[in-house]
GROMACS .gro file of C-alpha atoms in nm:
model
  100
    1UNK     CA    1   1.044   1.675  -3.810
    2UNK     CA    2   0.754   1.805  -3.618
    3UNK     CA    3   0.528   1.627  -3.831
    4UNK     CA    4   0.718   1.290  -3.676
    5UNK     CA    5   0.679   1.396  -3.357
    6UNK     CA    6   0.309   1.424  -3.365
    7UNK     CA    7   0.222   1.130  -3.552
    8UNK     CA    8   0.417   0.899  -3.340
    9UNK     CA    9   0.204   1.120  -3.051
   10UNK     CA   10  -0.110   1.087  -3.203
   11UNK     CA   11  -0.101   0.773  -3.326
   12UNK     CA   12   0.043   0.626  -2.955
   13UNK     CA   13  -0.244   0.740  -2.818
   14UNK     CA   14  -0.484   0.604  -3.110
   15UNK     CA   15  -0.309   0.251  -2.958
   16UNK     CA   16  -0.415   0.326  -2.620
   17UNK     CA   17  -0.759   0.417  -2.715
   18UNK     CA   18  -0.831   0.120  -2.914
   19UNK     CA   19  -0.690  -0.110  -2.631
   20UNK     CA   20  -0.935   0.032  -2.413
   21UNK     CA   21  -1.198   0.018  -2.597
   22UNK     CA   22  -1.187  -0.322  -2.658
   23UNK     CA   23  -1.328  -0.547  -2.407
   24UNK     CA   24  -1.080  -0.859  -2.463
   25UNK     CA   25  -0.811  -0.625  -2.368
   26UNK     CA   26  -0.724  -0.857  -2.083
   27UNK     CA   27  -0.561  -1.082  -2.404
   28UNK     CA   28  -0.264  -0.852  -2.475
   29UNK     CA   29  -0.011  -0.615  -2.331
   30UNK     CA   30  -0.117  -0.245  -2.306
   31UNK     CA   31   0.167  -0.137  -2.537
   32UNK     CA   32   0.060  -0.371  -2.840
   33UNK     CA   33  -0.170  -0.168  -2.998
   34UNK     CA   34   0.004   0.099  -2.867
   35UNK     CA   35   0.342   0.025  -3.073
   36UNK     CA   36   0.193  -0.098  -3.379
   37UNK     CA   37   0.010   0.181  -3.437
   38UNK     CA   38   0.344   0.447  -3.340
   39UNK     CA   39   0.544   0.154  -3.589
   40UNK     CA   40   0.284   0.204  -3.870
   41UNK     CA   41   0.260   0.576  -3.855
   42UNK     CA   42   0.659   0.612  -3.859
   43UNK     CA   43   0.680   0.386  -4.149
   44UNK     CA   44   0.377   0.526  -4.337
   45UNK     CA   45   0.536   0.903  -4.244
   46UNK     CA   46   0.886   0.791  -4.347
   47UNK     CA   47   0.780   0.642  -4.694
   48UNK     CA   48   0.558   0.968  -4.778
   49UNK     CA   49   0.798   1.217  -4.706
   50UNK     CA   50   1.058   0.974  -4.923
   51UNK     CA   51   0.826   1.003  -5.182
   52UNK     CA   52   0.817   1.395  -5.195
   53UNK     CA   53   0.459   1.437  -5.076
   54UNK     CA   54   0.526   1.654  -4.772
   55UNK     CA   55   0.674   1.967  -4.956
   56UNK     CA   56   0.407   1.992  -5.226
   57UNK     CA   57   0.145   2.222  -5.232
   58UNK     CA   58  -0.215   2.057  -5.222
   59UNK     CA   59  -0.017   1.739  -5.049
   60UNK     CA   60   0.141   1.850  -4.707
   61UNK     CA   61  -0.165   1.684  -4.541
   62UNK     CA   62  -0.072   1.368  -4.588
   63UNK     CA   63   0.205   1.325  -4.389
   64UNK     CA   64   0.039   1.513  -4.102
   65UNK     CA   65  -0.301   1.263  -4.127
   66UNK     CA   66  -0.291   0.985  -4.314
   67UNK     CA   67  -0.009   0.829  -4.089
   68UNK     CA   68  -0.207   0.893  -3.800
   69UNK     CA   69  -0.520   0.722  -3.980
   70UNK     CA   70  -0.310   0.378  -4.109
   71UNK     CA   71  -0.133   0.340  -3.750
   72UNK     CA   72  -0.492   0.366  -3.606
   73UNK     CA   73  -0.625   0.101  -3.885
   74UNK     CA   74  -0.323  -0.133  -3.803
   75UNK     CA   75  -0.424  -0.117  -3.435
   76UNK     CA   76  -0.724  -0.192  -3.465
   77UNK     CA   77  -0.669  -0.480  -3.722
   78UNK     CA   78  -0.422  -0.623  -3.472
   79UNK     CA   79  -0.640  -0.607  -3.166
   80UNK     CA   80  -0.948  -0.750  -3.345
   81UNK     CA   81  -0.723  -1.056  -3.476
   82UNK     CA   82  -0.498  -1.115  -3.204
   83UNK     CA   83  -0.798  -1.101  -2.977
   84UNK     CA   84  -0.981  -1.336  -3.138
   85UNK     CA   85  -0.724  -1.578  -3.187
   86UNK     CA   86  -0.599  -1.529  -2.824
   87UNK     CA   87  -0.930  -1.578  -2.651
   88UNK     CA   88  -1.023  -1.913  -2.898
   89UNK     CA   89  -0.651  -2.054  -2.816
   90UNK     CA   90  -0.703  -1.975  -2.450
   91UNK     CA   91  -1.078  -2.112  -2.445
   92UNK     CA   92  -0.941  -2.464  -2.591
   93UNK     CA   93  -0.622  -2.445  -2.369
   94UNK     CA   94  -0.845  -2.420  -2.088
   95UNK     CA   95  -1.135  -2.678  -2.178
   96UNK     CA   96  -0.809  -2.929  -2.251
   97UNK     CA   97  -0.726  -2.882  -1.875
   98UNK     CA   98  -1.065  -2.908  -1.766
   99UNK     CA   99  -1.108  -3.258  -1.903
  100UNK     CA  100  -0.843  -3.422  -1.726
   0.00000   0.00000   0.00000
């Protein structure tokens, strides 16, 4: 159970660090990335201790990291496309207003 705790931690702060480093971050809520990543990484946990991984020798890593690694991925994944989408819907919202 401590392993939960300190991927949903880790990978809560991986959200915040990816929503400030990206500079459309003015698109999207703080807690986006933020909860995507803390979703991911609870799933990701959940599935490999289900799957026996966390109480075998050679494999109690992966609970530990490689949550924290595919909560940071889907973060980042959701920034860059939600960004991108966000700022080209925006951009045509706004030149549609402009030309009345």
């Amino acid at each position: 159970m401590l392993s939960l705790v300190i991927v949903v931690l880790a990978t809560v702060a991986a959200g915040f660090i990816v929503w400030a480093t990206d500079k459309r971050h003015s698109r999207y809520g703080v807690a986006l990335p933020a909860g995507v990543a803390a979703a991911v990484g609870t799933l990701a946990w959940i599935a490999f201790i289900s799957a026996g991984l966390g109480y075998q020798p050679g494999a109690t890593w992966i609970p530990w990291v490689l949550p924290i690694v595919l909560g940071t991925a889907a973060a980042a994944g959701v920034v860059v496309y939600l960004g991108r989408t966000r700022t080209k819907h925006d951009t045509e919202a706004l030149t549609k207003a402009l030309r009345l």
